[in-house]
PDB file of C-alpha atoms in Angstrom:
ATOM      1  CA  MET X 174     159.634  43.368  97.584  1.00  0.00           C
ATOM      2  CA  MET X 175     159.715  42.845  93.673  1.00  0.00           C
ATOM      3  CA  THR X 176     162.236  45.163  92.196  1.00  0.00           C
ATOM      4  CA  ARG X 177     161.484  44.196  88.553  1.00  0.00           C
ATOM      5  CA  PRO X 178     158.376  44.595  86.330  1.00  0.00           C
ATOM      6  CA  GLN X 179     155.690  41.937  86.703  1.00  0.00           C
ATOM      7  CA  ARG X 180     156.253  39.402  83.749  1.00  0.00           C
ATOM      8  CA  VAL X 181     153.280  38.312  81.501  1.00  0.00           C
ATOM      9  CA  ALA X 182     153.669  35.307  79.051  1.00  0.00           C
ATOM     10  CA  ALA X 183     151.672  36.301  76.214  1.00  0.00           C
ATOM     11  CA  ILE X 184     150.617  33.001  73.957  1.00  0.00           C
ATOM     12  CA  HIS X 185     149.177  34.573  71.008  1.00  0.00           C
ATOM     13  CA  ASP X 186     149.659  34.744  67.136  1.00  0.00           C
ATOM     14  CA  LEU X 187     151.511  37.763  65.556  1.00  0.00           C
ATOM     15  CA  SER X 188     150.218  39.625  62.571  1.00  0.00           C
ATOM     16  CA  SER X 189     152.760  41.792  61.033  1.00  0.00           C
ATOM     17  CA  PHE X 190     150.120  44.258  59.669  1.00  0.00           C
ATOM     18  CA  GLY X 191     146.544  45.136  60.766  1.00  0.00           C
ATOM     19  CA  ARG X 192     147.072  46.019  64.473  1.00  0.00           C
ATOM     20  CA  CYS X 193     145.695  42.766  66.445  1.00  0.00           C
ATOM     21  CA  SER X 194     147.051  40.071  68.707  1.00  0.00           C
ATOM     22  CA  LEU X 195     150.650  40.360  69.900  1.00  0.00           C
ATOM     23  CA  SER X 196     151.259  43.742  67.746  1.00  0.00           C
ATOM     24  CA  VAL X 197     148.966  45.406  70.074  1.00  0.00           C
ATOM     25  CA  ILE X 198     149.206  43.493  73.298  1.00  0.00           C
ATOM     26  CA  LEU X 199     152.852  44.125  73.432  1.00  0.00           C
ATOM     27  CA  PRO X 200     152.605  48.088  73.554  1.00  0.00           C
ATOM     28  CA  VAL X 201     149.625  47.983  75.740  1.00  0.00           C
ATOM     29  CA  ILE X 202     150.810  45.934  78.469  1.00  0.00           C
ATOM     30  CA  SER X 203     154.344  47.542  78.169  1.00  0.00           C
ATOM     31  CA  VAL X 204     153.182  51.009  78.633  1.00  0.00           C
ATOM     32  CA  MET X 205     150.943  49.839  81.753  1.00  0.00           C
ATOM     33  CA  GLY X 206     154.443  48.900  83.286  1.00  0.00           C
ATOM     34  CA  MET X 207     154.487  45.000  83.035  1.00  0.00           C
ATOM     35  CA  GLN X 208     157.277  43.129  81.004  1.00  0.00           C
ATOM     36  CA  VAL X 209     155.587  41.163  78.185  1.00  0.00           C
ATOM     37  CA  CYS X 210     157.351  37.729  77.230  1.00  0.00           C
ATOM     38  CA  PRO X 211     155.609  36.993  73.929  1.00  0.00           C
ATOM     39  CA  ILE X 212     155.145  33.164  72.956  1.00  0.00           C
ATOM     40  CA  PRO X 213     154.005  33.383  69.262  1.00  0.00           C
ATOM     41  CA  THR X 214     151.645  30.484  68.302  1.00  0.00           C
ATOM     42  CA  ALA X 215     152.089  31.547  64.615  1.00  0.00           C
ATOM     43  CA  VAL X 216     153.337  34.412  62.523  1.00  0.00           C
ATOM     44  CA  LEU X 217     151.203  35.942  59.574  1.00  0.00           C
ATOM     45  CA  SER X 218     152.025  38.777  57.149  1.00  0.00           C
ATOM     46  CA  THR X 219     148.438  40.240  57.903  1.00  0.00           C
ATOM     47  CA  HIS X 220     145.454  39.324  59.949  1.00  0.00           C
ATOM     48  CA  THR X 221     143.008  37.215  58.006  1.00  0.00           C
ATOM     49  CA  GLY X 222     140.416  39.524  57.611  1.00  0.00           C
ATOM     50  CA  GLY X 223     140.367  41.020  54.181  1.00  0.00           C
ATOM     51  CA  PHE X 224     143.955  41.140  52.764  1.00  0.00           C
ATOM     52  CA  GLY X 225     143.616  38.119  50.374  1.00  0.00           C
ATOM     53  CA  ASP X 226     146.209  35.324  50.645  1.00  0.00           C
ATOM     54  CA  VAL X 227     147.986  35.556  53.976  1.00  0.00           C
ATOM     55  CA  CYS X 228     151.480  34.369  54.367  1.00  0.00           C
ATOM     56  CA  GLN X 229     151.469  32.302  57.514  1.00  0.00           C
ATOM     57  CA  ARG X 230     153.978  30.007  59.674  1.00  0.00           C
ATOM     58  CA  ASP X 231     152.548  27.806  62.269  1.00  0.00           C
ATOM     59  CA  LEU X 232     154.825  27.766  65.415  1.00  0.00           C
ATOM     60  CA  THR X 233     153.386  24.867  67.466  1.00  0.00           C
ATOM     61  CA  GLY X 234     156.737  23.208  67.296  1.00  0.00           C
ATOM     62  CA  TYR X 235     158.258  26.318  68.904  1.00  0.00           C
ATOM     63  CA  MET X 236     156.030  26.265  72.210  1.00  0.00           C
ATOM     64  CA  GLU X 237     157.351  23.175  73.951  1.00  0.00           C
ATOM     65  CA  PRO X 238     161.176  23.826  73.450  1.00  0.00           C
ATOM     66  CA  CYS X 239     160.426  27.441  74.565  1.00  0.00           C
ATOM     67  CA  LEU X 240     158.677  26.201  77.730  1.00  0.00           C
ATOM     68  CA  ASP X 241     161.628  23.831  78.335  1.00  0.00           C
ATOM     69  CA  HIS X 242     164.050  26.569  78.086  1.00  0.00           C
ATOM     70  CA  TYR X 243     162.073  28.723  80.414  1.00  0.00           C
ATOM     71  CA  ARG X 244     162.026  25.810  82.954  1.00  0.00           C
ATOM     72  CA  ARG X 245     165.789  25.390  82.861  1.00  0.00           C
ATOM     73  CA  ILE X 246     166.543  28.993  83.561  1.00  0.00           C
ATOM     74  CA  GLY X 247     164.186  29.176  86.299  1.00  0.00           C
ATOM     75  CA  LEU X 248     162.100  32.079  84.719  1.00  0.00           C
ATOM     76  CA  GLU X 249     159.567  33.718  87.060  1.00  0.00           C
ATOM     77  CA  LEU X 250     156.013  34.596  85.575  1.00  0.00           C
ATOM     78  CA  GLU X 251     153.410  36.408  87.295  1.00  0.00           C
ATOM     79  CA  CYS X 252     150.842  36.028  84.535  1.00  0.00           C
ATOM     80  CA  ILE X 253     150.018  33.587  81.704  1.00  0.00           C
ATOM     81  CA  TYR X 254     147.611  35.106  79.145  1.00  0.00           C
ATOM     82  CA  THR X 255     146.432  33.075  76.114  1.00  0.00           C
ATOM     83  CA  GLY X 256     144.589  34.091  73.110  1.00  0.00           C
ATOM     84  CA  TYR X 257     144.020  32.573  69.495  1.00  0.00           C
ATOM     85  CA  LEU X 258     145.224  28.889  69.084  1.00  0.00           C
ATOM     86  CA  SER X 259     145.167  26.805  65.996  1.00  0.00           C
ATOM     87  CA  SER X 260     145.208  23.267  67.187  1.00  0.00           C
ATOM     88  CA  PRO X 261     144.700  20.916  70.136  1.00  0.00           C
ATOM     89  CA  ASP X 262     148.476  20.476  70.486  1.00  0.00           C
ATOM     90  CA  GLN X 263     148.725  24.233  71.077  1.00  0.00           C
ATOM     91  CA  VAL X 264     145.960  23.825  73.859  1.00  0.00           C
ATOM     92  CA  ALA X 265     148.043  21.058  75.547  1.00  0.00           C
ATOM     93  CA  HIS X 266     151.246  23.251  75.441  1.00  0.00           C
ATOM     94  CA  CYS X 267     149.257  26.140  77.156  1.00  0.00           C
ATOM     95  CA  LEU X 268     147.880  23.668  79.605  1.00  0.00           C
ATOM     96  CA  ASP X 269     151.609  22.664  80.324  1.00  0.00           C
ATOM     97  CA  PHE X 270     152.547  26.326  80.982  1.00  0.00           C
ATOM     98  CA  PHE X 271     149.632  26.553  83.365  1.00  0.00           C
ATOM     99  CA  ASP X 272     151.053  23.436  85.233  1.00  0.00           C
ATOM    100  CA  CYS X 273     154.661  24.873  85.314  1.00  0.00           C
ATOM    101  CA  TRP X 274     153.609  28.270  86.833  1.00  0.00           C
ATOM    102  CA  PRO X 275     150.773  27.224  89.343  1.00  0.00           C
ATOM    103  CA  ASP X 276     150.783  30.667  91.029  1.00  0.00           C
ATOM    104  CA  ALA X 277     150.757  32.872  87.904  1.00  0.00           C
ATOM    105  CA  MET X 278     147.429  34.534  87.240  1.00  0.00           C
ATOM    106  CA  LYS X 279     145.875  32.706  84.256  1.00  0.00           C
ATOM    107  CA  VAL X 280     143.908  34.638  81.760  1.00  0.00           C
ATOM    108  CA  VAL X 281     142.206  33.053  78.891  1.00  0.00           C
ATOM    109  CA  ASP X 282     140.584  34.922  76.133  1.00  0.00           C
ATOM    110  CA  PRO X 283     138.688  31.828  74.463  1.00  0.00           C
ATOM    111  CA  VAL X 284     138.977  33.052  70.758  1.00  0.00           C
ATOM    112  CA  MET X 285     136.505  30.731  69.031  1.00  0.00           C
ATOM    113  CA  GLY X 286     133.869  32.870  67.117  1.00  0.00           C
ATOM    114  CA  ASP X 287     131.688  35.893  66.742  1.00  0.00           C
ATOM    115  CA  HIS X 288     128.295  36.890  65.527  1.00  0.00           C
ATOM    116  CA  GLY X 289     126.858  33.766  66.800  1.00  0.00           C
ATOM    117  CA  LYS X 290     128.941  31.637  64.573  1.00  0.00           C
ATOM    118  CA  LEU X 291     132.124  29.316  65.535  1.00  0.00           C
ATOM    119  CA  TYR X 292     135.126  30.364  63.430  1.00  0.00           C
ATOM    120  CA  ARG X 293     135.572  27.736  60.548  1.00  0.00           C
ATOM    121  CA  ALA X 294     138.811  26.363  61.798  1.00  0.00           C
ATOM    122  CA  PHE X 295     137.466  25.189  65.157  1.00  0.00           C
ATOM    123  CA  THR X 296     136.683  21.651  65.415  1.00  0.00           C
ATOM    124  CA  PRO X 297     134.962  19.774  68.312  1.00  0.00           C
ATOM    125  CA  PRO X 298     138.227  18.910  69.875  1.00  0.00           C
ATOM    126  CA  MET X 299     139.421  22.540  69.736  1.00  0.00           C
ATOM    127  CA  VAL X 300     136.099  23.727  71.339  1.00  0.00           C
ATOM    128  CA  GLU X 301     136.719  21.101  74.005  1.00  0.00           C
ATOM    129  CA  GLY X 302     140.374  21.996  74.504  1.00  0.00           C
ATOM    130  CA  ILE X 303     139.434  25.675  74.951  1.00  0.00           C
ATOM    131  CA  GLY X 304     136.845  24.498  77.420  1.00  0.00           C
ATOM    132  CA  ARG X 305     139.549  22.882  79.486  1.00  0.00           C
ATOM    133  CA  MET X 306     141.475  25.873  79.430  1.00  0.00           C
ATOM    134  CA  ALA X 307     138.846  28.300  80.555  1.00  0.00           C
ATOM    135  CA  ARG X 308     137.998  25.612  83.538  1.00  0.00           C
ATOM    136  CA  LYS X 309     141.853  26.137  84.678  1.00  0.00           C
ATOM    137  CA  ALA X 310     141.794  30.031  84.254  1.00  0.00           C
ATOM    138  CA  GLN X 311     141.333  32.559  87.078  1.00  0.00           C
ATOM    139  CA  ILE X 312     140.014  34.909  84.466  1.00  0.00           C
ATOM    140  CA  ILE X 313     138.184  34.428  81.126  1.00  0.00           C
ATOM    141  CA  THR X 314     137.048  37.190  78.557  1.00  0.00           C
ATOM    142  CA  PRO X 315     134.496  35.745  76.040  1.00  0.00           C
ATOM    143  CA  ASN X 316     132.398  37.607  73.770  1.00  0.00           C
ATOM    144  CA  LEU X 317     128.583  36.669  73.821  1.00  0.00           C
ATOM    145  CA  THR X 318     129.316  34.189  71.135  1.00  0.00           C
ATOM    146  CA  GLU X 319     132.187  32.518  72.938  1.00  0.00           C
ATOM    147  CA  ALA X 320     130.294  32.530  76.215  1.00  0.00           C
ATOM    148  CA  SER X 321     127.416  30.525  74.628  1.00  0.00           C
ATOM    149  CA  ILE X 322     129.819  28.120  73.078  1.00  0.00           C
ATOM    150  CA  LEU X 323     131.415  27.404  76.635  1.00  0.00           C
ATOM    151  CA  LEU X 324     127.954  26.761  78.056  1.00  0.00           C
ATOM    152  CA  GLY X 325     126.926  24.594  75.107  1.00  0.00           C
ATOM    153  CA  GLU X 326     124.008  26.917  74.297  1.00  0.00           C
ATOM    154  CA  GLU X 327     122.775  28.856  71.285  1.00  0.00           C
ATOM    155  CA  THR X 328     123.859  32.561  71.154  1.00  0.00           C
ATOM    156  CA  PRO X 329     120.993  34.952  72.175  1.00  0.00           C
ATOM    157  CA  ALA X 330     119.302  36.354  68.901  1.00  0.00           C
ATOM    158  CA  GLY X 331     118.737  39.728  70.614  1.00  0.00           C
ATOM    159  CA  PRO X 332     119.159  42.076  73.550  1.00  0.00           C
ATOM    160  CA  ILE X 333     119.401  39.995  76.797  1.00  0.00           C
ATOM    161  CA  THR X 334     117.561  40.839  80.089  1.00  0.00           C
ATOM    162  CA  THR X 335     119.705  41.766  83.402  1.00  0.00           C
ATOM    163  CA  ALA X 336     118.483  38.346  84.812  1.00  0.00           C
ATOM    164  CA  ALA X 337     119.753  36.344  81.726  1.00  0.00           C
ATOM    165  CA  ALA X 338     123.114  38.459  82.040  1.00  0.00           C
ATOM    166  CA  ARG X 339     123.655  37.401  85.504  1.00  0.00           C
ATOM    167  CA  SER X 340     122.425  33.790  84.998  1.00  0.00           C
ATOM    168  CA  MET X 341     125.079  33.442  82.176  1.00  0.00           C
ATOM    169  CA  LEU X 342     127.830  35.047  84.134  1.00  0.00           C
ATOM    170  CA  ALA X 343     127.163  32.844  87.156  1.00  0.00           C
ATOM    171  CA  ARG X 344     127.181  29.643  85.164  1.00  0.00           C
ATOM    172  CA  LEU X 345     130.341  30.524  83.411  1.00  0.00           C
ATOM    173  CA  GLY X 346     131.856  31.066  86.843  1.00  0.00           C
ATOM    174  CA  GLU X 347     130.743  27.609  87.807  1.00  0.00           C
ATOM    175  CA  LEU X 348     132.922  26.121  85.101  1.00  0.00           C
ATOM    176  CA  GLY X 349     135.772  27.156  87.186  1.00  0.00           C
ATOM    177  CA  PRO X 350     137.064  30.666  86.566  1.00  0.00           C
ATOM    178  CA  GLU X 351     136.963  33.203  89.512  1.00  0.00           C
ATOM    179  CA  LYS X 352     136.368  36.128  87.279  1.00  0.00           C
ATOM    180  CA  VAL X 353     134.319  36.299  84.289  1.00  0.00           C
ATOM    181  CA  VAL X 354     134.062  39.230  81.683  1.00  0.00           C
ATOM    182  CA  VAL X 355     131.755  39.097  78.803  1.00  0.00           C
ATOM    183  CA  THR X 356     132.229  41.790  76.028  1.00  0.00           C
ATOM    184  CA  GLY X 357     129.984  43.287  73.668  1.00  0.00           C
ATOM    185  CA  VAL X 358     126.560  42.507  75.032  1.00  0.00           C
ATOM    186  CA  THR X 359     123.463  44.538  74.303  1.00  0.00           C
ATOM    187  CA  LEU X 360     121.174  44.445  77.162  1.00  0.00           C
ATOM    188  CA  ALA X 361     117.191  44.841  77.047  1.00  0.00           C
ATOM    189  CA  THR X 362     117.551  48.162  78.695  1.00  0.00           C
ATOM    190  CA  GLY X 363     119.148  49.349  75.200  1.00  0.00           C
ATOM    191  CA  GLU X 364     122.634  49.657  76.611  1.00  0.00           C
ATOM    192  CA  TYR X 365     125.665  48.247  75.147  1.00  0.00           C
ATOM    193  CA  ALA X 366     127.831  47.070  77.699  1.00  0.00           C
ATOM    194  CA  ASN X 367     130.566  44.768  78.960  1.00  0.00           C
ATOM    195  CA  ILE X 368     129.590  42.765  81.971  1.00  0.00           C
ATOM    196  CA  CYS X 369     131.363  40.862  84.576  1.00  0.00           C
ATOM    197  CA  TYR X 370     131.199  38.600  87.508  1.00  0.00           C
ATOM    198  CA  ASP X 371     133.276  38.256  90.678  1.00  0.00           C
ATOM    199  CA  ARG X 372     132.693  34.708  91.892  1.00  0.00           C
ATOM    200  CA  ASP X 373     134.565  35.356  95.240  1.00  0.00           C
ATOM    201  CA  HIS X 374     132.394  38.137  96.217  1.00  0.00           C
ATOM    202  CA  ASN X 375     129.002  37.057  94.262  1.00  0.00           C
ATOM    203  CA  SER X 376     129.029  40.463  92.636  1.00  0.00           C
ATOM    204  CA  PHE X 377     127.837  41.471  89.013  1.00  0.00           C
ATOM    205  CA  TRP X 378     128.997  44.663  87.292  1.00  0.00           C
ATOM    206  CA  LYS X 379     128.544  46.258  83.730  1.00  0.00           C
ATOM    207  CA  SER X 380     130.289  48.996  82.026  1.00  0.00           C
ATOM    208  CA  VAL X 381     128.184  50.814  79.407  1.00  0.00           C
ATOM    209  CA  GLY X 382     129.678  52.499  76.459  1.00  0.00           C
ATOM    210  CA  ASP X 383     128.655  54.017  73.137  1.00  0.00           C
ATOM    211  CA  TYR X 384     128.083  51.781  70.208  1.00  0.00           C
ATOM    212  CA  ILE X 385     130.457  52.977  67.202  1.00  0.00           C
ATOM    213  CA  PRO X 386     128.946  51.723  63.936  1.00  0.00           C
ATOM    214  CA  VAL X 387     132.324  50.206  62.739  1.00  0.00           C
ATOM    215  CA  HIS X 388     134.368  46.801  63.231  1.00  0.00           C
ATOM    216  CA  TYR X 389     138.051  46.863  63.686  1.00  0.00           C
ATOM    217  CA  PRO X 390     140.294  43.816  64.335  1.00  0.00           C
ATOM    218  CA  GLY X 391     142.219  43.549  67.518  1.00  0.00           C
ATOM    219  CA  THR X 392     139.942  45.504  69.788  1.00  0.00           C
ATOM    220  CA  GLY X 393     139.062  42.326  71.803  1.00  0.00           C
ATOM    221  CA  ASP X 394     142.882  41.684  72.176  1.00  0.00           C
ATOM    222  CA  ILE X 395     143.362  45.443  73.424  1.00  0.00           C
ATOM    223  CA  PHE X 396     140.556  45.126  75.918  1.00  0.00           C
ATOM    224  CA  ALA X 397     142.034  41.751  77.434  1.00  0.00           C
ATOM    225  CA  ALA X 398     145.344  43.174  77.417  1.00  0.00           C
ATOM    226  CA  VAL X 399     144.254  46.361  79.403  1.00  0.00           C
ATOM    227  CA  LEU X 400     142.042  44.161  81.767  1.00  0.00           C
ATOM    228  CA  THR X 401     145.029  41.910  82.542  1.00  0.00           C
ATOM    229  CA  ALA X 402     147.503  44.621  83.139  1.00  0.00           C
ATOM    230  CA  SER X 403     145.006  46.534  85.244  1.00  0.00           C
ATOM    231  CA  LEU X 404     144.220  43.567  87.389  1.00  0.00           C
ATOM    232  CA  LEU X 405     148.000  43.076  87.848  1.00  0.00           C
ATOM    233  CA  GLN X 406     148.307  46.518  88.989  1.00  0.00           C
ATOM    234  CA  GLY X 407     145.627  45.839  91.774  1.00  0.00           C
ATOM    235  CA  ASP X 408     142.513  47.189  90.236  1.00  0.00           C
ATOM    236  CA  SER X 409     139.336  45.447  91.201  1.00  0.00           C
ATOM    237  CA  LEU X 410     137.385  43.571  88.488  1.00  0.00           C
ATOM    238  CA  PRO X 411     134.939  46.285  87.725  1.00  0.00           C
ATOM    239  CA  MET X 412     137.592  48.817  87.726  1.00  0.00           C
ATOM    240  CA  ALA X 413     139.872  46.766  85.400  1.00  0.00           C
ATOM    241  CA  MET X 414     136.852  46.113  83.000  1.00  0.00           C
ATOM    242  CA  ASP X 415     135.877  49.661  83.028  1.00  0.00           C
ATOM    243  CA  ARG X 416     139.489  50.934  82.307  1.00  0.00           C
ATOM    244  CA  ALA X 417     139.723  48.501  79.421  1.00  0.00           C
ATOM    245  CA  ALA X 418     136.407  49.506  78.026  1.00  0.00           C
ATOM    246  CA  ARG X 419     137.036  53.190  78.278  1.00  0.00           C
ATOM    247  CA  TYR X 420     140.409  52.793  76.453  1.00  0.00           C
ATOM    248  CA  VAL X 421     138.983  50.622  73.665  1.00  0.00           C
ATOM    249  CA  GLU X 422     136.050  53.221  73.048  1.00  0.00           C
ATOM    250  CA  LEU X 423     138.579  56.078  72.923  1.00  0.00           C
ATOM    251  CA  THR X 424     140.815  54.230  70.604  1.00  0.00           C
ATOM    252  CA  ILE X 425     137.889  53.408  68.406  1.00  0.00           C
ATOM    253  CA  LYS X 426     136.353  56.765  68.398  1.00  0.00           C
ATOM    254  CA  THR X 427     139.993  58.253  67.735  1.00  0.00           C
ATOM    255  CA  THR X 428     140.376  55.970  64.646  1.00  0.00           C
ATOM    256  CA  TYR X 429     136.957  56.427  63.282  1.00  0.00           C
ATOM    257  CA  SER X 430     137.553  60.212  63.153  1.00  0.00           C
ATOM    258  CA  TYR X 431     140.388  59.617  60.784  1.00  0.00           C
ATOM    259  CA  SER X 432     138.166  57.589  58.362  1.00  0.00           C
ATOM    260  CA  THR X 433     141.045  55.076  57.893  1.00  0.00           C
ATOM    261  CA  ASP X 434     140.541  51.527  56.262  1.00  0.00           C
ATOM    262  CA  PRO X 435     139.072  49.475  59.223  1.00  0.00           C
ATOM    263  CA  ARG X 436     141.186  46.607  58.039  1.00  0.00           C
ATOM    264  CA  GLU X 437     144.295  48.306  59.369  1.00  0.00           C
ATOM    265  CA  GLY X 438     142.951  48.186  62.887  1.00  0.00           C
ATOM    266  CA  VAL X 439     142.730  50.982  65.523  1.00  0.00           C
ATOM    267  CA  MET X 440     145.294  53.703  65.910  1.00  0.00           C
ATOM    268  CA  LEU X 441     146.692  53.057  69.433  1.00  0.00           C
ATOM    269  CA  GLU X 442     149.635  54.993  68.663  1.00  0.00           C
ATOM    270  CA  ARG X 443     147.550  58.038  69.347  1.00  0.00           C
ATOM    271  CA  THR X 444     146.012  56.958  72.350  1.00  0.00           C
ATOM    272  CA  LEU X 445     148.520  54.807  74.283  1.00  0.00           C
ATOM    273  CA  GLU X 446     149.564  57.752  76.516  1.00  0.00           C
ATOM    274  CA  TRP X 447     145.997  57.653  78.170  1.00  0.00           C
ATOM    275  CA  LEU X 448     146.996  54.371  79.650  1.00  0.00           C
ATOM    276  CA  THR X 449     149.879  56.013  81.666  1.00  0.00           C
ATOM    277  CA  ARG X 450     147.618  58.324  83.473  1.00  0.00           C
ATOM    278  CA  GLY X 451     146.103  56.002  86.111  1.00  0.00           C
ATOM    279  CA  GLU X 452     142.917  57.644  86.215  1.00  0.00           C
ATOM    280  CA  VAL X 453     140.409  56.115  88.627  1.00  0.00           C
ATOM    281  CA  SER X 454     137.705  54.260  86.677  1.00  0.00           C
ATOM    282  CA  LYS X 455     134.237  54.961  87.931  1.00  0.00           C
ATOM    283  CA  ARG X 456     131.971  54.331  85.094  1.00  0.00           C
ATOM    284  CA  PHE X 457     130.964  50.873  86.165  1.00  0.00           C
ATOM    285  CA  GLN X 458     127.673  50.079  87.799  1.00  0.00           C
ATOM    286  CA  SER X 459     126.155  47.219  89.672  1.00  0.00           C
ATOM    287  CA  LEU X 460     124.381  44.937  87.143  1.00  0.00           C
TER     288      LEU X 460
END
């Protein structure tokens, strides 16, 4: 029986201001009872979404010595969770982490684009590298744009049918991951939902929420962090997805009520306590 908290190696960038990436992942997973082992890929003074010239230091050269140290001390990890990466070298280092802990749950948030467009810094080698990581993962959490990039398709221009959603999820599962979650999907029914597929059980699910007319950085990081910790706690995939969706929605609504500058991210300081309650998620439905 394990007497210590489960450990999650979180390979992400760290923005000191703006509430995204490691600055939200650390408190979220910690409050849910796991030990986060942060492996920063870069440090930034703020995120890159509207604060002008950002002070940034790339930490690619840190990742391999960090891995070597962990191997020497025999560090045990239950999960490796990756997010934004800035170069093919960082992709290669993440794949080395996967190889060194073959039994760890591997979660890949394939951060590559949004709103139908690839991020400017993403070259074809980076897209190919993220695809290789997705094929080695147990769980992937793309948004609709990233799901389309992984499949080599154009992002749907409007709402998608249930049949199209199920087909997209199944084809993503065929790439390799056992569990697929696609976030921020507008369905032809008019619902705004997160959708998922459990390949082992051939089951499709959705978690429908309210659309809030504002964009905050870091909400995708929070969603993936809650999902990861929920799965480690033993939640089923639809339960974990629904817990993550409910927490993100609660935190967005809370922040929106204060009318703060959206660039500052969501006020998770006001809502973290909700994650400790362990409420049974039951808003998910069959897709």
